[in-house]
Amino acid sequence: MSGKSLLLKVILLGDGGVGKSSLMNRYVTNKFDSQAFHTIGVEFLNRDLEVDGRFVTLQIWDTAGQERFKSLRTPFYRGADCCLLTFSVDDRQSFENLSTWQQEFVYYADVKDPEHFPFVVLGNKIDKLERQVSTEEAQIWCLENGNYPYLETSAKDDTNVAVAFEEAVRQVLAVEEQLEHCMLGHTVDLHSSSKSGSSCC
Ligand SMILES: Nc1nc2c(ncn2[C@@H]2O[C@H](COP(=O)(O)OP(=O)(O)OP(=O)(O)O)[C@@H](O)[C@H]2O)c(=O)[nH]1
Ligand SMILES: [Mg+2]
């Protein structure tokens, strides 16, 4: 087990009102406000956690989903280690906008290798009785758009909230491990006469 704490920046994106601030506040302060105000620009909170023996400080960046705040949020995308694409299961439009959010993130964060970037998709407000998006179609979207993990959450009931942030950490650590593995592979190649090497990078 490594004693060093890793600082990871995760960013919550998605339409206004889907529950991004509520998820962050539930996770960090264990509070829920049924009449939360829209976010203006960005806010962030930190939380320390341990995942699979690694100590991590999670820096959670909560962004304003409303279109009029676009120029206030996009400068903060750079340097994010993971992006949580969030929609609300009772709001079909917020689900249909996931691709737009994904593209906006890749563009403004200047992601060099979008295919391997760790996105996690969250379907929030599963405590609501009337859904407009089924679990199956959300899973299909995730499968077809990059094989992203999909989690259904409720910031109100505290369902899967910690699991969602832990999954974000796992995704980042998995990419990091893959990179380390590739670098090791290349080191071995330098001393090898064989042309066959690791192809994972
Ligand atoms: N029933 C239910 N309501 C929720 C849940 N999460 C958030 N809400 C409510 O939905 C509304 C919007 O939540 P916010 O967390 O402010 O949404 P947001 O995504 O941060 O919105 P912007 O800041 O405008 O981007 C608030 O009234 C919350 O109380 C949830 O899991 N279940
Ligand atoms: Mg907000």
Coordinates of N, CA and C and ligand atoms in Angstrom, one line a residue:
M1 N 0.8 -1.2 0.0 CA 0.0 0.0 0.0 C 0.9 1.3 0.0
S2 N 0.7 2.2 -0.9 CA 1.5 3.4 -1.0 C 0.9 4.4 0.0
G3 N 1.8 5.1 0.7 CA 1.4 6.1 1.7 C 1.2 7.4 1.1
K4 N 1.6 7.6 -0.2 CA 1.5 8.9 -0.8 C 0.1 9.2 -1.3
S5 N -0.4 10.4 -1.0 CA -1.8 10.7 -1.5 C -1.7 11.4 -2.9
L6 N -2.6 10.9 -3.7 CA -2.7 11.3 -5.1 C -3.8 12.4 -5.2
L7 N -3.5 13.5 -5.8 CA -4.5 14.5 -6.0 C -5.2 14.3 -7.4
L8 N -6.5 14.0 -7.4 CA -7.2 13.8 -8.7 C -8.3 14.9 -8.8
K9 N -8.3 15.4 -10.0 CA -9.4 16.4 -10.3 C -10.5 15.7 -11.2
V10 N -11.7 15.7 -10.6 CA -12.8 15.2 -11.4 C -13.8 16.3 -11.6
I11 N -14.4 16.3 -12.7 CA -15.3 17.4 -13.1 C -16.7 16.9 -13.4
L12 N -17.7 17.5 -12.9 CA -19.1 17.1 -13.1 C -19.7 18.0 -14.2
L13 N -20.1 17.4 -15.3 CA -20.8 18.1 -16.4 C -22.2 17.6 -16.6
G14 N -23.0 18.4 -17.2 CA -24.4 18.0 -17.5 C -25.3 19.2 -17.4
D15 N -26.5 19.0 -18.0 CA -27.5 20.1 -18.0 C -27.8 20.7 -16.7
G16 N -28.2 22.0 -16.7 CA -28.6 22.6 -15.5 C -29.8 21.9 -14.8
G17 N -29.7 21.7 -13.6 CA -30.8 21.0 -12.8 C -30.7 19.5 -12.7
V18 N -29.7 18.9 -13.3 CA -29.7 17.4 -13.2 C -29.2 16.9 -11.8
G19 N -28.6 17.8 -11.1 CA -28.2 17.4 -9.7 C -26.7 17.3 -9.5
K20 N -25.9 18.0 -10.3 CA -24.4 18.0 -10.1 C -24.0 18.5 -8.7
S21 N -24.5 19.7 -8.4 CA -24.1 20.3 -7.1 C -24.6 19.4 -5.9
S22 N -25.8 18.8 -6.1 CA -26.4 18.0 -5.1 C -25.5 16.7 -4.9
L23 N -25.0 16.2 -5.9 CA -24.1 15.0 -5.8 C -22.9 15.3 -5.1
M24 N -22.3 16.5 -5.5 CA -21.0 16.9 -4.8 C -21.3 17.2 -3.3
N25 N -22.3 17.9 -3.0 CA -22.6 18.2 -1.7 C -23.0 17.0 -0.8
R26 N -23.7 16.1 -1.4 CA -24.0 14.9 -0.7 C -22.8 14.1 -0.4
Y27 N -21.9 14.0 -1.3 CA -20.6 13.2 -1.1 C -19.7 13.9 -0.1
V28 N -19.5 15.2 -0.2 CA -18.5 15.9 0.6 C -19.1 16.3 2.0
T29 N -20.3 16.7 2.0 CA -20.9 17.3 3.3 C -22.0 16.4 3.9
N30 N -22.4 15.4 3.1 CA -23.6 14.6 3.4 C -24.9 15.4 3.7
K31 N -25.0 16.4 2.9 CA -26.3 17.2 3.0 C -27.0 17.3 1.6
F32 N -28.3 17.5 1.7 CA -29.1 17.6 0.5 C -30.0 18.8 0.6
D33 N -30.1 19.6 -0.4 CA -30.9 20.8 -0.3 C -32.0 20.7 -1.4
S34 N -33.3 20.5 -1.0 CA -34.3 20.3 -2.0 C -34.6 21.5 -2.8
Q35 N -34.1 22.7 -2.4 CA -34.3 23.9 -3.2 C -33.0 24.6 -3.6
A36 N -32.0 23.8 -4.1 CA -30.7 24.3 -4.4 C -30.8 25.4 -5.5
F37 N -29.9 26.3 -5.5 CA -29.8 27.3 -6.5 C -28.9 26.8 -7.7
H38 N -29.2 27.3 -8.9 CA -28.3 27.0 -10.0 C -26.9 27.5 -9.7
T39 N -25.9 26.8 -10.1 CA -24.5 27.2 -10.0 C -24.2 28.2 -11.0
I40 N -23.3 29.2 -10.6 CA -22.8 30.2 -11.6 C -21.4 30.0 -11.7
G41 N -20.9 29.6 -12.9 CA -19.4 29.4 -13.0 C -19.1 28.0 -12.5
V42 N -18.1 27.9 -11.6 CA -17.7 26.6 -11.0 C -17.5 26.8 -9.5
E43 N -17.5 25.6 -8.9 CA -17.2 25.6 -7.4 C -16.4 24.2 -7.3
F44 N -15.6 24.2 -6.3 CA -15.0 22.9 -6.0 C -14.9 22.6 -4.5
L45 N -14.9 21.3 -4.2 CA -14.7 20.8 -2.9 C -13.8 19.6 -2.9
N46 N -13.0 19.4 -1.8 CA -12.1 18.2 -1.7 C -12.6 17.2 -0.8
R47 N -12.3 15.9 -1.1 CA -12.6 14.9 -0.1 C -11.5 13.8 -0.2
D48 N -10.9 13.4 0.9 CA -9.9 12.3 0.9 C -10.6 11.0 1.0
L49 N -10.1 10.0 0.3 CA -10.6 8.7 0.3 C -9.6 7.7 0.0
E50 N -9.9 6.4 0.3 CA -9.0 5.3 0.0 C -9.7 4.4 -1.0
V51 N -9.0 4.1 -2.1 CA -9.6 3.1 -3.1 C -8.6 2.1 -3.4
D52 N -9.0 0.8 -3.1 CA -8.1 -0.3 -3.4 C -6.7 -0.1 -2.9
G53 N -6.6 0.5 -1.7 CA -5.3 0.7 -1.0 C -4.6 1.9 -1.4
R54 N -5.1 2.7 -2.3 CA -4.5 4.0 -2.7 C -5.2 5.2 -2.0
F55 N -4.4 6.0 -1.4 CA -4.9 7.2 -0.8 C -5.0 8.4 -1.8
V56 N -6.2 8.9 -1.9 CA -6.5 9.9 -2.9 C -7.2 11.1 -2.3
T57 N -6.8 12.3 -2.8 CA -7.5 13.5 -2.5 C -8.3 13.8 -3.8
L58 N -9.6 13.7 -3.6 CA -10.4 14.0 -4.8 C -10.8 15.5 -4.8
Q59 N -10.5 16.1 -5.9 CA -10.9 17.5 -6.0 C -12.0 17.5 -7.0
I60 N -13.2 17.8 -6.5 CA -14.4 17.7 -7.3 C -14.8 19.1 -7.8
W61 N -14.9 19.2 -9.1 CA -15.2 20.5 -9.7 C -16.7 20.4 -10.2
D62 N -17.5 21.3 -9.7 CA -18.9 21.3 -10.0 C -19.1 22.5 -10.9
T63 N -19.7 22.3 -12.1 CA -19.8 23.3 -13.1 C -21.3 23.8 -13.2
A64 N -21.5 24.9 -13.8 CA -22.8 25.4 -14.1 C -23.3 24.8 -15.4
G65 N -24.4 24.2 -15.4 CA -24.9 23.5 -16.6 C -25.7 24.4 -17.5
Q66 N -26.2 25.5 -17.0 CA -27.0 26.4 -17.9 C -26.1 27.0 -19.0
E67 N -26.7 27.0 -20.2 CA -25.9 27.5 -21.4 C -25.3 28.9 -21.2
R68 N -26.0 29.7 -20.5 CA -25.6 31.1 -20.4 C -24.3 31.2 -19.6
F69 N -23.9 30.2 -18.9 CA -22.7 30.2 -18.1 C -21.5 29.5 -18.8
K70 N -21.7 29.1 -20.1 CA -20.7 28.3 -20.8 C -19.2 28.9 -20.7
S71 N -19.1 30.2 -20.9 CA -17.8 30.9 -20.9 C -17.2 30.9 -19.5
L72 N -18.0 30.8 -18.5 CA -17.5 30.8 -17.1 C -17.0 29.4 -16.7
R73 N -17.5 28.3 -17.3 CA -17.1 27.0 -16.9 C -16.0 26.4 -17.7
T74 N -16.0 26.6 -19.0 CA -15.0 25.9 -19.9 C -13.6 26.1 -19.5
P75 N -13.1 27.3 -19.0 CA -11.7 27.4 -18.7 C -11.2 26.5 -17.6
F76 N -12.1 25.8 -16.9 CA -11.8 25.0 -15.8 C -11.7 23.5 -16.2
Y77 N -11.9 23.2 -17.4 CA -11.9 21.8 -17.8 C -10.5 21.2 -17.9
R78 N -9.5 22.0 -18.2 CA -8.1 21.6 -18.4 C -7.6 20.9 -17.1
G79 N -6.9 19.9 -17.3 CA -6.2 19.2 -16.2 C -7.1 18.2 -15.5
A80 N -8.4 18.1 -15.9 CA -9.3 17.1 -15.3 C -8.8 15.7 -15.5
D81 N -8.8 14.9 -14.5 CA -8.4 13.5 -14.7 C -9.5 12.6 -15.0
C82 N -10.7 13.0 -14.8 CA -11.9 12.2 -15.0 C -13.1 13.2 -15.2
C83 N -14.0 12.8 -16.1 CA -15.2 13.6 -16.3 C -16.5 12.8 -16.0
L84 N -17.3 13.3 -15.1 CA -18.6 12.6 -14.8 C -19.7 13.3 -15.6
L85 N -20.1 12.6 -16.7 CA -21.2 13.1 -17.5 C -22.5 12.8 -16.8
T86 N -23.3 13.8 -16.5 CA -24.4 13.6 -15.6 C -25.7 14.0 -16.3
F87 N -26.7 13.1 -16.2 CA -28.1 13.5 -16.6 C -29.1 13.1 -15.5
S88 N -30.3 13.5 -15.7 CA -31.3 13.1 -14.8 C -32.3 12.1 -15.4
V89 N -32.6 11.0 -14.8 CA -33.4 10.0 -15.4 C -34.8 10.5 -15.7
D90 N -35.2 11.6 -15.1 CA -36.6 12.1 -15.3 C -36.6 13.2 -16.3
D91 N -35.5 13.4 -17.0 CA -35.3 14.5 -18.0 C -34.6 14.0 -19.3
R92 N -35.5 13.6 -20.2 CA -34.9 13.0 -21.5 C -33.9 13.9 -22.2
Q93 N -34.2 15.2 -22.2 CA -33.3 16.1 -22.9 C -31.9 16.1 -22.3
S94 N -31.8 16.0 -21.0 CA -30.5 16.0 -20.4 C -29.7 14.7 -20.8
F95 N -30.4 13.6 -21.1 CA -29.8 12.4 -21.5 C -29.3 12.6 -23.0
E96 N -30.2 13.2 -23.8 CA -29.8 13.4 -25.2 C -28.7 14.4 -25.4
N97 N -28.5 15.2 -24.4 CA -27.4 16.2 -24.5 C -26.0 15.6 -24.0
L98 N -26.0 14.4 -23.6 CA -24.7 13.8 -23.1 C -23.5 13.9 -24.2
S99 N -23.9 13.7 -25.4 CA -22.8 13.8 -26.5 C -22.3 15.2 -26.6
T100 N -23.1 16.2 -26.5 CA -22.7 17.5 -26.6 C -21.8 17.9 -25.4
W101 N -22.1 17.4 -24.2 CA -21.2 17.6 -23.0 C -19.9 16.9 -23.2
Q102 N -19.9 15.7 -23.7 CA -18.7 15.0 -24.0 C -17.8 15.7 -24.9
Q103 N -18.4 16.2 -26.0 CA -17.6 16.9 -27.0 C -17.1 18.3 -26.5
E104 N -17.9 18.9 -25.7 CA -17.5 20.2 -25.1 C -16.3 20.0 -24.2
F105 N -16.3 18.9 -23.4 CA -15.2 18.6 -22.5 C -14.0 18.3 -23.3
V106 N -14.1 17.4 -24.3 CA -12.9 17.0 -25.1 C -12.2 18.2 -25.7
Y107 N -13.1 19.1 -26.2 CA -12.5 20.3 -26.9 C -11.8 21.3 -25.9
Y108 N -12.5 21.7 -24.9 CA -12.0 22.7 -24.0 C -10.9 22.1 -23.0
A109 N -11.0 20.8 -22.7 CA -9.9 20.3 -21.9 C -8.7 19.9 -22.7
D110 N -8.9 20.0 -24.0 CA -7.8 19.7 -25.0 C -7.3 18.3 -24.8
V111 N -8.3 17.3 -24.7 CA -7.9 15.9 -24.5 C -7.3 15.4 -25.8
K112 N -6.1 14.9 -25.6 CA -5.3 14.4 -26.8 C -5.8 13.0 -27.3
D113 N -6.2 12.2 -26.3 CA -6.6 10.8 -26.7 C -8.0 10.5 -26.1
P114 N -9.0 11.1 -26.7 CA -10.4 11.0 -26.2 C -10.9 9.5 -26.0
E115 N -10.4 8.6 -26.9 CA -10.8 7.2 -26.8 C -10.4 6.6 -25.5
H116 N -9.3 7.0 -24.9 CA -8.9 6.4 -23.6 C -9.1 7.3 -22.4
F117 N -9.8 8.4 -22.6 CA -10.0 9.3 -21.5 C -11.1 8.7 -20.6
P118 N -10.9 8.7 -19.2 CA -11.9 8.1 -18.3 C -13.2 9.0 -18.1
F119 N -14.2 8.7 -18.8 CA -15.5 9.2 -18.6 C -16.3 8.2 -17.7
V120 N -17.2 8.8 -16.9 CA -18.2 7.9 -16.1 C -19.5 8.6 -16.3
V121 N -20.5 7.8 -16.6 CA -21.9 8.4 -16.8 C -22.8 8.2 -15.6
L122 N -23.4 9.3 -15.1 CA -24.3 9.1 -14.0 C -25.7 9.5 -14.4
G123 N -26.7 8.6 -14.1 CA -28.1 8.9 -14.2 C -28.6 9.2 -12.8
N124 N -28.9 10.5 -12.6 CA -29.2 10.9 -11.2 C -30.8 11.0 -11.1
K125 N -31.2 11.1 -9.9 CA -32.6 11.3 -9.4 C -33.4 10.0 -9.6
I126 N -32.8 8.8 -9.3 CA -33.5 7.6 -9.5 C -34.6 7.4 -8.4
D127 N -34.6 8.3 -7.4 CA -35.7 8.2 -6.4 C -37.0 8.6 -7.0
K128 N -37.0 9.3 -8.2 CA -38.2 9.8 -8.8 C -39.0 8.7 -9.4
L129 N -40.3 8.7 -9.3 CA -41.1 7.6 -9.8 C -41.3 7.6 -11.3
E130 N -41.4 8.8 -11.9 CA -41.6 8.9 -13.3 C -40.3 9.1 -14.1
R131 N -39.8 8.0 -14.7 CA -38.6 8.1 -15.5 C -38.9 8.4 -16.9
Q132 N -37.9 9.1 -17.6 CA -38.0 9.3 -19.0 C -36.9 8.6 -19.8
V133 N -35.9 8.1 -19.0 CA -34.8 7.3 -19.6 C -34.7 6.0 -18.8
S134 N -34.7 4.9 -19.6 CA -34.6 3.6 -18.9 C -33.1 3.3 -18.6
T135 N -32.9 2.4 -17.7 CA -31.5 1.9 -17.4 C -30.9 1.3 -18.7
E136 N -31.7 0.5 -19.4 CA -31.1 -0.2 -20.6 C -30.6 0.8 -21.6
E137 N -31.4 1.9 -21.9 CA -31.0 2.7 -23.0 C -29.8 3.6 -22.6
A138 N -29.7 3.9 -21.3 CA -28.5 4.6 -20.8 C -27.3 3.6 -20.9
Q139 N -27.5 2.4 -20.6 CA -26.3 1.4 -20.7 C -25.9 1.3 -22.1
I140 N -26.9 1.3 -23.0 CA -26.5 1.1 -24.5 C -25.7 2.4 -24.9
W141 N -26.2 3.5 -24.5 CA -25.4 4.8 -24.9 C -24.0 4.7 -24.4
C142 N -23.8 4.2 -23.2 CA -22.5 4.1 -22.6 C -21.6 3.1 -23.4
L143 N -22.2 2.0 -23.8 CA -21.5 1.0 -24.5 C -21.1 1.5 -25.9
E144 N -22.0 2.2 -26.5 CA -21.7 2.6 -27.9 C -20.8 3.9 -28.0
N145 N -20.7 4.6 -26.9 CA -19.9 5.9 -27.0 C -18.6 5.8 -26.3
G146 N -18.1 4.6 -26.0 CA -16.8 4.5 -25.4 C -16.7 3.5 -24.3
N147 N -17.8 2.7 -24.1 CA -17.8 1.7 -23.1 C -17.6 2.2 -21.7
Y148 N -18.3 3.3 -21.4 CA -18.1 4.0 -20.1 C -18.9 3.3 -19.0
P149 N -18.4 3.3 -17.8 CA -19.2 2.8 -16.7 C -20.5 3.7 -16.5
Y150 N -21.6 3.0 -16.1 CA -22.8 3.7 -15.9 C -23.3 3.5 -14.5
L151 N -23.6 4.5 -13.8 CA -24.2 4.3 -12.4 C -25.4 5.2 -12.3
E152 N -26.4 4.6 -11.6 CA -27.6 5.3 -11.3 C -27.6 5.8 -9.8
T153 N -27.8 7.1 -9.7 CA -27.6 7.7 -8.3 C -28.9 8.5 -7.9
S154 N -28.9 8.7 -6.6 CA -29.8 9.7 -6.1 C -29.1 10.5 -5.0
A155 N -28.9 11.8 -5.3 CA -28.3 12.6 -4.3 C -29.2 12.8 -3.1
K156 N -30.5 12.7 -3.4 CA -31.5 12.9 -2.4 C -31.5 11.8 -1.4
D157 N -31.5 10.5 -1.9 CA -31.5 9.4 -1.0 C -30.2 8.8 -0.6
D158 N -29.1 9.5 -1.2 CA -27.8 9.0 -1.0 C -27.6 7.6 -1.6
T159 N -28.1 7.4 -2.8 CA -27.9 6.1 -3.4 C -26.8 6.1 -4.4
N160 N -25.8 5.3 -4.2 CA -24.7 5.1 -5.1 C -23.8 6.4 -5.3
V161 N -23.9 7.3 -4.4 CA -23.1 8.6 -4.6 C -21.6 8.3 -4.3
A162 N -21.3 7.7 -3.2 CA -19.9 7.3 -2.9 C -19.4 6.4 -4.0
V163 N -20.2 5.4 -4.4 CA -19.8 4.4 -5.4 C -19.4 5.1 -6.7
A164 N -20.2 6.2 -7.0 CA -19.9 6.9 -8.3 C -18.5 7.6 -8.2
F165 N -18.2 8.3 -7.1 CA -16.9 8.9 -7.1 C -15.8 7.9 -6.9
E166 N -16.0 6.8 -6.3 CA -15.0 5.8 -6.2 C -14.7 5.2 -7.6
E167 N -15.8 5.0 -8.3 CA -15.6 4.5 -9.7 C -14.8 5.4 -10.5
A168 N -15.0 6.8 -10.3 CA -14.2 7.7 -11.1 C -12.7 7.5 -10.7
V169 N -12.4 7.4 -9.5 CA -11.0 7.1 -9.0 C -10.5 5.9 -9.7
R170 N -11.3 4.8 -9.7 CA -10.8 3.5 -10.2 C -10.5 3.7 -11.7
Q171 N -11.3 4.4 -12.4 CA -11.1 4.6 -13.9 C -9.8 5.3 -14.1
V172 N -9.5 6.4 -13.3 CA -8.3 7.1 -13.5 C -7.1 6.2 -13.1
L173 N -7.2 5.4 -12.0 CA -6.1 4.6 -11.6 C -5.8 3.5 -12.7
A174 N -6.9 3.0 -13.3 CA -6.8 2.0 -14.4 C -6.0 2.6 -15.6
V175 N -6.3 3.8 -16.0 CA -5.6 4.4 -17.1 C -4.1 4.6 -16.7
E176 N -3.9 5.1 -15.5 CA -2.5 5.3 -15.0 C -1.7 4.0 -15.1
E177 N -2.4 2.9 -14.6 CA -1.7 1.6 -14.6 C -1.4 1.1 -16.0
Q178 N -2.3 1.4 -16.9 CA -2.1 1.0 -18.3 C -0.9 1.7 -18.9
L179 N -0.8 3.0 -18.5 CA 0.3 3.8 -19.0 C 1.6 3.3 -18.5
E180 N 1.6 3.0 -17.2 CA 2.9 2.5 -16.6 C 3.3 1.2 -17.2
H181 N 2.3 0.4 -17.5 CA 2.5 -0.9 -18.1 C 3.1 -0.7 -19.5
C182 N 2.6 0.2 -20.2 CA 3.1 0.5 -21.6 C 4.5 1.0 -21.5
M183 N 4.8 1.9 -20.6 CA 6.1 2.4 -20.5 C 7.1 1.3 -20.1
L184 N 6.7 0.4 -19.2 CA 7.6 -0.7 -18.9 C 7.8 -1.6 -20.1
G185 N 6.8 -1.8 -20.9 CA 6.8 -2.6 -22.1 C 7.9 -2.0 -23.1
H186 N 7.9 -0.6 -23.2 CA 8.8 0.0 -24.1 C 10.3 -0.1 -23.6
T187 N 10.4 0.0 -22.2 CA 11.7 -0.1 -21.7 C 12.3 -1.5 -22.0
V188 N 11.5 -2.5 -21.9 CA 11.9 -3.9 -22.2 C 12.3 -3.9 -23.7
D189 N 11.5 -3.3 -24.5 CA 11.8 -3.3 -25.9 C 13.1 -2.8 -26.3
L190 N 13.6 -1.7 -25.6 CA 14.9 -1.1 -25.9 C 16.0 -2.1 -25.8
H191 N 15.8 -3.1 -24.9 CA 16.9 -4.1 -24.7 C 16.6 -5.4 -25.5
S192 N 15.6 -5.3 -26.3 CA 15.3 -6.6 -27.0 C 15.5 -6.5 -28.5
S193 N 16.0 -7.5 -29.1 CA 16.2 -7.5 -30.5 C 14.9 -7.8 -31.3
S194 N 13.9 -8.3 -30.5 CA 12.6 -8.7 -31.1 C 11.8 -7.4 -31.4
K195 N 11.1 -7.4 -32.5 CA 10.3 -6.2 -32.9 C 8.9 -6.3 -32.2
S196 N 8.5 -7.4 -31.6 CA 7.2 -7.5 -31.0 C 7.3 -6.9 -29.6
G197 N 6.4 -5.8 -29.4 CA 6.4 -5.1 -28.1 C 5.0 -4.9 -27.7
S198 N 4.8 -4.2 -26.7 CA 3.5 -3.9 -26.2 C 2.8 -3.0 -27.2
S199 N 1.5 -3.3 -27.4 CA 0.8 -2.4 -28.4 C -0.3 -1.6 -27.7
C200 N -0.3 -1.6 -26.4 CA -1.4 -1.0 -25.7 C -1.4 0.5 -25.8
C201 N -0.3 1.1 -26.1 CA -0.3 2.6 -26.2 C -0.5 3.0 -27.7
Ligands
LIG1 N1 -35.6 14.0 -6.3 C1 -34.3 14.4 -6.5 N2 -34.0 15.7 -6.6 C2 -32.7 16.0 -6.8 C3 -31.7 15.1 -6.8 N3 -30.5 15.7 -7.0 C4 -30.8 17.0 -7.1 N4 -32.2 17.2 -7.0 C5 -32.9 18.5 -7.0 O1 -32.8 19.0 -8.4 C6 -32.6 20.4 -8.4 C7 -31.3 20.8 -9.1 O2 -30.2 20.3 -8.4 P1 -28.8 20.9 -8.5 O3 -27.9 20.0 -7.8 O4 -28.8 22.3 -8.2 O5 -28.5 20.7 -10.1 P2 -27.2 21.2 -10.9 O6 -27.0 20.1 -11.9 O7 -26.1 21.5 -10.0 O8 -27.7 22.5 -11.7 P3 -26.9 23.7 -12.3 O9 -26.1 24.2 -11.2 O10 -27.8 24.7 -12.8 O11 -26.0 23.2 -13.4 C8 -32.6 20.8 -6.9 O12 -33.9 21.3 -6.5 C9 -32.2 19.6 -6.1 O13 -32.8 19.5 -4.8 C10 -32.1 13.7 -6.6 O14 -31.2 12.8 -6.6 N5 -33.4 13.4 -6.4
MG2 MG -25.2 23.3 -9.7

